[in-house]
Amino acid sequence: MTSTPGLDVRPAPQHSPRPQAGAWWHLVRPEAGVRWRLLLALLLGVAAAGSAVALLATSAWLITAASAQPPVLLLLVPIVAVRAFGVGRGVFRYVERLVGHDAAYRVLGETRARVTRRLESVAPTSRRQGDLLARLVLDVDAVLDLWLRVLLPVAVAAITAAATVALLALLLPAAGAAVALAVLVACTVVPWLTAQTAQRAERNIAAARGDVAAITTETLLTAADVLAYNAVDEVLDDFSRHDSRLAAAERRSAWSTGLGSALLVLCIGGASIAALLLGSTANITGAVFAVLVLTPLALADVLGGIPAAAQLAIRVRAALGRVQELVDTPDPVTEPADPLPLPTGRDLQVKLLRVGYDDTDVLDGLSLDMPAGSRVVITGPSGAGKSTLAAVLLRFLEPRGGEVLLDGVDLARLEGDQVRSVVGLLTQESHVFDTSIRENLLLAKPGVSDLQLWKALYRARLGLFVEKLPDGLDTMVGEHGARLSGGERQRLAFARLLLADRDVLVLDEPTEHLDEETGRALLADLFAAAGDRTVVLLTHRPELVPPHVPRQLVCLT
């Protein structure tokens, strides 16, 4: 075992740039085809809320007027109006929800597509896959909250409240002014107080959810190791700490929601009492008096969502800010403006490679010669930079110094897809999808015949096993390949790699979760099945490599 001169290994810290306020708006900005749907949803929402207010006002006028027993013909119009507003309220609300959700989900789809495209370049070098998943699913879902629970409800409430105040001002200016003051307080002071009391909690909720999702994902993926090392209590304690942080933030948020609701009730109740006092001294009919007193109460439903919207806006801003951090993450690699054609040779050379994350170099001064068809075993402890080297070889990560040459051509002069058409990767956690063996293999080369699938399986020493299964290639493997053993999952992933027909195979800790006997047998089969391909094995267990395999051994220390 030899050391590489000049090699310097340090841990890689993780930092995320903090986005500027409002920088995430372009992520959720609707396309032109969706804007008219949002405008239609706004108009329908105003119609539904206006119908609710008009229903109460008309009902108050009708009941009061009817108490005087006038001719029934005088009551026909308000009777029809009550029916129309009652039916219209439900119809408009239903259509508004239909159109609004359709528009919001279209914006969500566009946003998620943008973020997913960004993940294609960022995810391979990310250290926290669970946090990425939380940003893609939970944080991006904040787009729905933004449009359906913040922007549209606030706009509907403002327009409807303004129309209601105008109506009351026509009936009695003093009462209209009193209600206008109450509405102004409800729309400004109440949400501001609610937001201020919940600000810290709402900002923490998005980050806490990401932490809980990350630790949950990591725990599920490493459950076998956790049990093997008897670390269940430590893992559960760590999870409990993160979950308690999230629960505390949510309790604080709920308390602020209750405060906002209570203040809103006081504003609406105060408006109704003010109208009662002012109307009792005015020269108006009983029916108009009833309208003045009862109509402000209808605003409780219209304005009821504003405190929650103000509070939710903070959470939405924090969540979408996390998404923007992901989008703003610098590209790990820069595609060449004028890429060179892919060379025909398959000799690989690493010359004085320096690479790392943020301000820390993980590898510094690494040099390797890997002729076509050679076997190179690179060993070293966890954190020595083995996976970082794999990322560089597949052009997932840009070197800071030195170069990696393919047949004399710097990988930086080639497109990433060109490089990955030559270099394939098998990791310790190669993903096996919850579908059939056939579908898992077809991911590598869609449309190939069953004969080619069987050839790949037999070359990976998995053919006899699959042949004995009742459903053969159509056997379902379960979530993450749960119905297969660890060695069988790795062989299936290797068969998929062989089917992709890459000339350079990078094997990153393929025996990580296997016992010694299984790991040694797997490596023997992998080297044999590789044929004349170049094999780069990254492992901290070099003793499992078959002794008869000629190889170059490099130690990262």
PDB file of C-alpha atoms in Angstrom, residues 201-412:
ATOM      1  CA  ALA A 201     -41.417  30.558  14.879  1.00  0.00           C
ATOM      2  CA  GLU A 202     -42.485  30.709  11.236  1.00  0.00           C
ATOM      3  CA  ARG A 203     -38.942  31.206  10.041  1.00  0.00           C
ATOM      4  CA  ASN A 204     -37.815  28.211  12.068  1.00  0.00           C
ATOM      5  CA  ILE A 205     -40.579  25.897  10.852  1.00  0.00           C
ATOM      6  CA  ALA A 206     -39.220  25.500   7.300  1.00  0.00           C
ATOM      7  CA  ALA A 207     -35.673  24.826   8.488  1.00  0.00           C
ATOM      8  CA  ALA A 208     -36.883  22.484  11.235  1.00  0.00           C
ATOM      9  CA  ARG A 209     -38.985  20.522   8.756  1.00  0.00           C
ATOM     10  CA  GLY A 210     -35.933  20.167   6.530  1.00  0.00           C
ATOM     11  CA  ASP A 211     -33.857  18.878   9.451  1.00  0.00           C
ATOM     12  CA  VAL A 212     -36.546  16.369  10.467  1.00  0.00           C
ATOM     13  CA  ALA A 213     -36.907  15.162   6.868  1.00  0.00           C
ATOM     14  CA  ALA A 214     -33.136  14.866   6.503  1.00  0.00           C
ATOM     15  CA  ILE A 215     -32.603  12.864   9.685  1.00  0.00           C
ATOM     16  CA  THR A 216     -35.633  10.675   8.928  1.00  0.00           C
ATOM     17  CA  THR A 217     -34.333   9.832   5.455  1.00  0.00           C
ATOM     18  CA  GLU A 218     -30.807   9.202   6.716  1.00  0.00           C
ATOM     19  CA  THR A 219     -32.089   7.002   9.563  1.00  0.00           C
ATOM     20  CA  LEU A 220     -34.229   4.888   7.239  1.00  0.00           C
ATOM     21  CA  LEU A 221     -31.370   4.437   4.782  1.00  0.00           C
ATOM     22  CA  THR A 222     -28.922   3.436   7.522  1.00  0.00           C
ATOM     23  CA  ALA A 223     -31.349   1.479   9.696  1.00  0.00           C
ATOM     24  CA  ALA A 224     -29.398  -1.757   9.340  1.00  0.00           C
ATOM     25  CA  ASP A 225     -26.154  -0.116  10.454  1.00  0.00           C
ATOM     26  CA  VAL A 226     -27.882   1.649  13.335  1.00  0.00           C
ATOM     27  CA  LEU A 227     -29.215  -1.681  14.606  1.00  0.00           C
ATOM     28  CA  ALA A 228     -25.904  -3.455  14.030  1.00  0.00           C
ATOM     29  CA  TYR A 229     -23.953  -0.880  16.059  1.00  0.00           C
ATOM     30  CA  ASN A 230     -26.638  -0.676  18.757  1.00  0.00           C
ATOM     31  CA  ALA A 231     -27.033   3.069  18.181  1.00  0.00           C
ATOM     32  CA  VAL A 232     -30.832   3.173  18.252  1.00  0.00           C
ATOM     33  CA  ASP A 233     -31.054   5.264  21.428  1.00  0.00           C
ATOM     34  CA  GLU A 234     -28.620   7.892  20.132  1.00  0.00           C
ATOM     35  CA  VAL A 235     -30.441   8.163  16.803  1.00  0.00           C
ATOM     36  CA  LEU A 236     -33.841   8.422  18.471  1.00  0.00           C
ATOM     37  CA  ASP A 237     -32.546  11.074  20.859  1.00  0.00           C
ATOM     38  CA  ASP A 238     -31.218  13.083  17.926  1.00  0.00           C
ATOM     39  CA  PHE A 239     -34.547  12.732  16.122  1.00  0.00           C
ATOM     40  CA  SER A 240     -36.436  13.759  19.274  1.00  0.00           C
ATOM     41  CA  ARG A 241     -34.377  16.935  19.580  1.00  0.00           C
ATOM     42  CA  HIS A 242     -35.173  17.988  16.023  1.00  0.00           C
ATOM     43  CA  ASP A 243     -38.822  16.986  16.364  1.00  0.00           C
ATOM     44  CA  SER A 244     -39.145  18.926  19.621  1.00  0.00           C
ATOM     45  CA  ARG A 245     -37.712  22.000  17.923  1.00  0.00           C
ATOM     46  CA  LEU A 246     -40.295  21.692  15.151  1.00  0.00           C
ATOM     47  CA  ALA A 247     -43.144  21.101  17.613  1.00  0.00           C
ATOM     48  CA  ALA A 248     -42.134  24.135  19.699  1.00  0.00           C
ATOM     49  CA  ALA A 249     -42.116  26.347  16.608  1.00  0.00           C
ATOM     50  CA  GLU A 250     -45.527  25.044  15.543  1.00  0.00           C
ATOM     51  CA  ARG A 251     -46.972  25.643  19.038  1.00  0.00           C
ATOM     52  CA  ARG A 252     -45.703  29.212  18.963  1.00  0.00           C
ATOM     53  CA  SER A 253     -47.241  29.619  15.524  1.00  0.00           C
ATOM     54  CA  ALA A 254     -50.594  28.263  16.745  1.00  0.00           C
ATOM     55  CA  TRP A 255     -50.563  30.699  19.674  1.00  0.00           C
ATOM     56  CA  SER A 256     -50.047  33.587  17.274  1.00  0.00           C
ATOM     57  CA  THR A 257     -52.912  32.326  15.103  1.00  0.00           C
ATOM     58  CA  GLY A 258     -55.215  32.385  18.118  1.00  0.00           C
ATOM     59  CA  LEU A 259     -54.093  35.899  18.997  1.00  0.00           C
ATOM     60  CA  GLY A 260     -54.856  37.127  15.476  1.00  0.00           C
ATOM     61  CA  SER A 261     -58.294  35.521  15.474  1.00  0.00           C
ATOM     62  CA  ALA A 262     -59.154  37.087  18.827  1.00  0.00           C
ATOM     63  CA  LEU A 263     -58.083  40.555  17.688  1.00  0.00           C
ATOM     64  CA  LEU A 264     -60.073  40.177  14.476  1.00  0.00           C
ATOM     65  CA  VAL A 265     -63.226  39.286  16.421  1.00  0.00           C
ATOM     66  CA  LEU A 266     -62.729  42.392  18.555  1.00  0.00           C
ATOM     67  CA  CYS A 267     -62.438  44.572  15.440  1.00  0.00           C
ATOM     68  CA  ILE A 268     -65.544  43.124  13.779  1.00  0.00           C
ATOM     69  CA  GLY A 269     -67.521  43.206  17.017  1.00  0.00           C
ATOM     70  CA  GLY A 270     -66.424  46.788  17.622  1.00  0.00           C
ATOM     71  CA  ALA A 271     -67.542  47.767  14.102  1.00  0.00           C
ATOM     72  CA  SER A 272     -70.980  46.245  14.674  1.00  0.00           C
ATOM     73  CA  ILE A 273     -71.361  47.967  18.065  1.00  0.00           C
ATOM     74  CA  ALA A 274     -70.266  51.294  16.563  1.00  0.00           C
ATOM     75  CA  ALA A 275     -72.868  50.909  13.809  1.00  0.00           C
ATOM     76  CA  LEU A 276     -75.474  50.064  16.460  1.00  0.00           C
ATOM     77  CA  LEU A 277     -74.709  53.192  18.491  1.00  0.00           C
ATOM     78  CA  LEU A 278     -74.520  55.507  15.488  1.00  0.00           C
ATOM     79  CA  GLY A 279     -77.610  54.057  13.827  1.00  0.00           C
ATOM     80  CA  SER A 280     -79.718  54.293  16.976  1.00  0.00           C
ATOM     81  CA  THR A 281     -79.420  58.081  16.919  1.00  0.00           C
ATOM     82  CA  ALA A 282     -79.835  58.528  13.168  1.00  0.00           C
ATOM     83  CA  ASN A 283     -83.042  59.204  11.290  1.00  0.00           C
ATOM     84  CA  ILE A 284     -83.255  55.874   9.404  1.00  0.00           C
ATOM     85  CA  THR A 285     -85.801  53.092   9.005  1.00  0.00           C
ATOM     86  CA  GLY A 286     -85.676  49.879  11.003  1.00  0.00           C
ATOM     87  CA  ALA A 287     -84.693  47.849   7.957  1.00  0.00           C
ATOM     88  CA  VAL A 288     -81.715  50.098   7.207  1.00  0.00           C
ATOM     89  CA  PHE A 289     -80.758  50.014  10.891  1.00  0.00           C
ATOM     90  CA  ALA A 290     -80.677  46.196  10.793  1.00  0.00           C
ATOM     91  CA  VAL A 291     -78.478  46.270   7.714  1.00  0.00           C
ATOM     92  CA  LEU A 292     -76.039  48.684   9.379  1.00  0.00           C
ATOM     93  CA  VAL A 293     -75.733  46.530  12.515  1.00  0.00           C
ATOM     94  CA  LEU A 294     -75.608  43.053  10.981  1.00  0.00           C
ATOM     95  CA  THR A 295     -73.641  43.616   7.773  1.00  0.00           C
ATOM     96  CA  PRO A 296     -70.270  44.190   9.546  1.00  0.00           C
ATOM     97  CA  LEU A 297     -70.641  40.718  11.079  1.00  0.00           C
ATOM     98  CA  ALA A 298     -70.461  39.231   7.580  1.00  0.00           C
ATOM     99  CA  LEU A 299     -66.944  40.644   7.295  1.00  0.00           C
ATOM    100  CA  ALA A 300     -65.772  38.212   9.991  1.00  0.00           C
ATOM    101  CA  ASP A 301     -65.774  35.424   7.394  1.00  0.00           C
ATOM    102  CA  VAL A 302     -64.288  37.648   4.690  1.00  0.00           C
ATOM    103  CA  LEU A 303     -61.446  39.030   6.824  1.00  0.00           C
ATOM    104  CA  GLY A 304     -60.961  35.909   8.917  1.00  0.00           C
ATOM    105  CA  GLY A 305     -58.083  34.616   6.806  1.00  0.00           C
ATOM    106  CA  ILE A 306     -55.974  37.791   6.883  1.00  0.00           C
ATOM    107  CA  PRO A 307     -54.135  37.186  10.211  1.00  0.00           C
ATOM    108  CA  ALA A 308     -53.398  33.604   9.189  1.00  0.00           C
ATOM    109  CA  ALA A 309     -52.291  34.812   5.758  1.00  0.00           C
ATOM    110  CA  ALA A 310     -49.869  37.297   7.293  1.00  0.00           C
ATOM    111  CA  GLN A 311     -48.477  34.587   9.523  1.00  0.00           C
ATOM    112  CA  LEU A 312     -48.311  32.056   6.703  1.00  0.00           C
ATOM    113  CA  ALA A 313     -46.550  34.592   4.486  1.00  0.00           C
ATOM    114  CA  ILE A 314     -43.520  34.436   6.801  1.00  0.00           C
ATOM    115  CA  ARG A 315     -43.418  30.638   6.563  1.00  0.00           C
ATOM    116  CA  VAL A 316     -43.850  30.803   2.784  1.00  0.00           C
ATOM    117  CA  ARG A 317     -41.039  33.318   2.500  1.00  0.00           C
ATOM    118  CA  ALA A 318     -38.727  31.114   4.578  1.00  0.00           C
ATOM    119  CA  ALA A 319     -39.620  27.975   2.612  1.00  0.00           C
ATOM    120  CA  LEU A 320     -39.231  29.597  -0.793  1.00  0.00           C
ATOM    121  CA  GLY A 321     -36.024  31.218   0.437  1.00  0.00           C
ATOM    122  CA  ARG A 322     -34.658  27.707   1.050  1.00  0.00           C
ATOM    123  CA  VAL A 323     -35.697  26.748  -2.463  1.00  0.00           C
ATOM    124  CA  GLN A 324     -33.940  29.836  -3.794  1.00  0.00           C
ATOM    125  CA  GLU A 325     -30.796  28.830  -1.885  1.00  0.00           C
ATOM    126  CA  LEU A 326     -30.895  25.573  -3.795  1.00  0.00           C
ATOM    127  CA  VAL A 327     -31.440  27.320  -7.120  1.00  0.00           C
ATOM    128  CA  ASP A 328     -28.649  29.805  -6.359  1.00  0.00           C
ATOM    129  CA  THR A 329     -26.163  27.070  -5.451  1.00  0.00           C
ATOM    130  CA  PRO A 330     -23.234  27.465  -7.843  1.00  0.00           C
ATOM    131  CA  ASP A 331     -22.958  24.811 -10.542  1.00  0.00           C
ATOM    132  CA  PRO A 332     -20.494  22.124  -9.448  1.00  0.00           C
ATOM    133  CA  VAL A 333     -19.236  22.069 -13.035  1.00  0.00           C
ATOM    134  CA  THR A 334     -19.147  24.528 -15.903  1.00  0.00           C
ATOM    135  CA  GLU A 335     -20.054  23.150 -19.299  1.00  0.00           C
ATOM    136  CA  PRO A 336     -17.598  24.253 -22.034  1.00  0.00           C
ATOM    137  CA  ALA A 337     -18.906  26.810 -24.494  1.00  0.00           C
ATOM    138  CA  ASP A 338     -17.210  24.964 -27.368  1.00  0.00           C
ATOM    139  CA  PRO A 339     -16.859  21.290 -26.315  1.00  0.00           C
ATOM    140  CA  LEU A 340     -14.363  19.042 -28.047  1.00  0.00           C
ATOM    141  CA  PRO A 341     -15.459  15.785 -29.684  1.00  0.00           C
ATOM    142  CA  LEU A 342     -15.233  12.676 -27.533  1.00  0.00           C
ATOM    143  CA  PRO A 343     -11.818  11.010 -28.000  1.00  0.00           C
ATOM    144  CA  THR A 344     -11.627   7.400 -29.123  1.00  0.00           C
ATOM    145  CA  GLY A 345      -9.063   6.284 -26.552  1.00  0.00           C
ATOM    146  CA  ARG A 346      -9.956   5.351 -22.982  1.00  0.00           C
ATOM    147  CA  ASP A 347      -6.724   6.047 -21.075  1.00  0.00           C
ATOM    148  CA  LEU A 348      -7.360   8.126 -17.945  1.00  0.00           C
ATOM    149  CA  GLN A 349      -4.835  10.365 -16.247  1.00  0.00           C
ATOM    150  CA  VAL A 350      -5.159  12.435 -13.077  1.00  0.00           C
ATOM    151  CA  LYS A 351      -2.519  15.127 -12.768  1.00  0.00           C
ATOM    152  CA  LEU A 352      -1.985  17.077  -9.537  1.00  0.00           C
ATOM    153  CA  LEU A 353      -5.701  17.123  -8.838  1.00  0.00           C
ATOM    154  CA  ARG A 354      -6.970  19.648  -6.305  1.00  0.00           C
ATOM    155  CA  VAL A 355     -10.670  19.580  -5.491  1.00  0.00           C
ATOM    156  CA  GLY A 356     -12.938  20.394  -2.555  1.00  0.00           C
ATOM    157  CA  TYR A 357     -16.063  22.084  -1.281  1.00  0.00           C
ATOM    158  CA  ASP A 358     -16.509  25.714  -0.287  1.00  0.00           C
ATOM    159  CA  ASP A 359     -13.153  26.955   1.078  1.00  0.00           C
ATOM    160  CA  THR A 360     -11.709  23.544   1.935  1.00  0.00           C
ATOM    161  CA  ASP A 361      -9.714  21.219  -0.319  1.00  0.00           C
ATOM    162  CA  VAL A 362     -10.510  17.532   0.093  1.00  0.00           C
ATOM    163  CA  LEU A 363      -7.852  16.309  -2.347  1.00  0.00           C
ATOM    164  CA  ASP A 364      -4.685  18.222  -3.103  1.00  0.00           C
ATOM    165  CA  GLY A 365      -1.937  16.983  -5.423  1.00  0.00           C
ATOM    166  CA  LEU A 366      -3.379  13.603  -6.426  1.00  0.00           C
ATOM    167  CA  SER A 367      -1.850  12.017  -9.561  1.00  0.00           C
ATOM    168  CA  LEU A 368      -2.921   8.724 -11.119  1.00  0.00           C
ATOM    169  CA  ASP A 369      -2.331   6.806 -14.365  1.00  0.00           C
ATOM    170  CA  MET A 370      -5.209   4.529 -15.393  1.00  0.00           C
ATOM    171  CA  PRO A 371      -4.569   2.944 -18.783  1.00  0.00           C
ATOM    172  CA  ALA A 372      -7.501   1.435 -20.655  1.00  0.00           C
ATOM    173  CA  GLY A 373      -8.425  -1.962 -19.233  1.00  0.00           C
ATOM    174  CA  SER A 374      -6.460  -1.453 -16.009  1.00  0.00           C
ATOM    175  CA  ARG A 375      -7.576  -2.186 -12.467  1.00  0.00           C
ATOM    176  CA  VAL A 376      -7.015   0.620  -9.950  1.00  0.00           C
ATOM    177  CA  VAL A 377      -7.839   0.220  -6.260  1.00  0.00           C
ATOM    178  CA  ILE A 378      -7.987   3.483  -4.310  1.00  0.00           C
ATOM    179  CA  THR A 379      -8.293   3.054  -0.588  1.00  0.00           C
ATOM    180  CA  GLY A 380      -8.417   5.259   2.460  1.00  0.00           C
ATOM    181  CA  PRO A 381     -10.533   6.026   5.527  1.00  0.00           C
ATOM    182  CA  SER A 382     -13.983   7.586   5.353  1.00  0.00           C
ATOM    183  CA  GLY A 383     -13.699  11.263   4.435  1.00  0.00           C
ATOM    184  CA  ALA A 384     -10.399  10.806   2.591  1.00  0.00           C
ATOM    185  CA  GLY A 385     -11.936  11.963  -0.672  1.00  0.00           C
ATOM    186  CA  LYS A 386     -12.780   8.714  -2.471  1.00  0.00           C
ATOM    187  CA  SER A 387     -16.347   9.733  -3.339  1.00  0.00           C
ATOM    188  CA  THR A 388     -15.084  13.209  -4.243  1.00  0.00           C
ATOM    189  CA  LEU A 389     -12.716  11.628  -6.765  1.00  0.00           C
ATOM    190  CA  ALA A 390     -15.619   9.606  -8.186  1.00  0.00           C
ATOM    191  CA  ALA A 391     -17.613  12.827  -8.618  1.00  0.00           C
ATOM    192  CA  VAL A 392     -14.699  14.400 -10.518  1.00  0.00           C
ATOM    193  CA  LEU A 393     -14.283  11.372 -12.794  1.00  0.00           C
ATOM    194  CA  LEU A 394     -17.976  11.545 -13.716  1.00  0.00           C
ATOM    195  CA  ARG A 395     -17.821  15.318 -14.119  1.00  0.00           C
ATOM    196  CA  PHE A 396     -20.219  16.005 -11.297  1.00  0.00           C
ATOM    197  CA  LEU A 397     -17.611  18.226  -9.627  1.00  0.00           C
ATOM    198  CA  GLU A 398     -15.119  20.733 -11.035  1.00  0.00           C
ATOM    199  CA  PRO A 399     -11.441  20.491 -10.037  1.00  0.00           C
ATOM    200  CA  ARG A 400      -9.859  23.598  -8.560  1.00  0.00           C
ATOM    201  CA  GLY A 401      -6.461  22.667  -9.822  1.00  0.00           C
ATOM    202  CA  GLY A 402      -4.761  20.051 -11.919  1.00  0.00           C
ATOM    203  CA  GLU A 403      -6.609  18.130 -14.593  1.00  0.00           C
ATOM    204  CA  VAL A 404      -8.216  14.818 -15.470  1.00  0.00           C
ATOM    205  CA  LEU A 405      -7.424  13.630 -18.992  1.00  0.00           C
ATOM    206  CA  LEU A 406      -9.294  11.152 -21.162  1.00  0.00           C
ATOM    207  CA  ASP A 407      -6.948  10.042 -23.941  1.00  0.00           C
ATOM    208  CA  GLY A 408      -5.083  13.301 -23.458  1.00  0.00           C
ATOM    209  CA  VAL A 409      -8.210  15.510 -23.536  1.00  0.00           C
ATOM    210  CA  ASP A 410      -9.102  17.457 -20.380  1.00  0.00           C
ATOM    211  CA  LEU A 411     -12.548  16.464 -19.098  1.00  0.00           C
ATOM    212  CA  ALA A 412     -13.246  20.174 -18.625  1.00  0.00           C
TER     213      ALA A 412
END
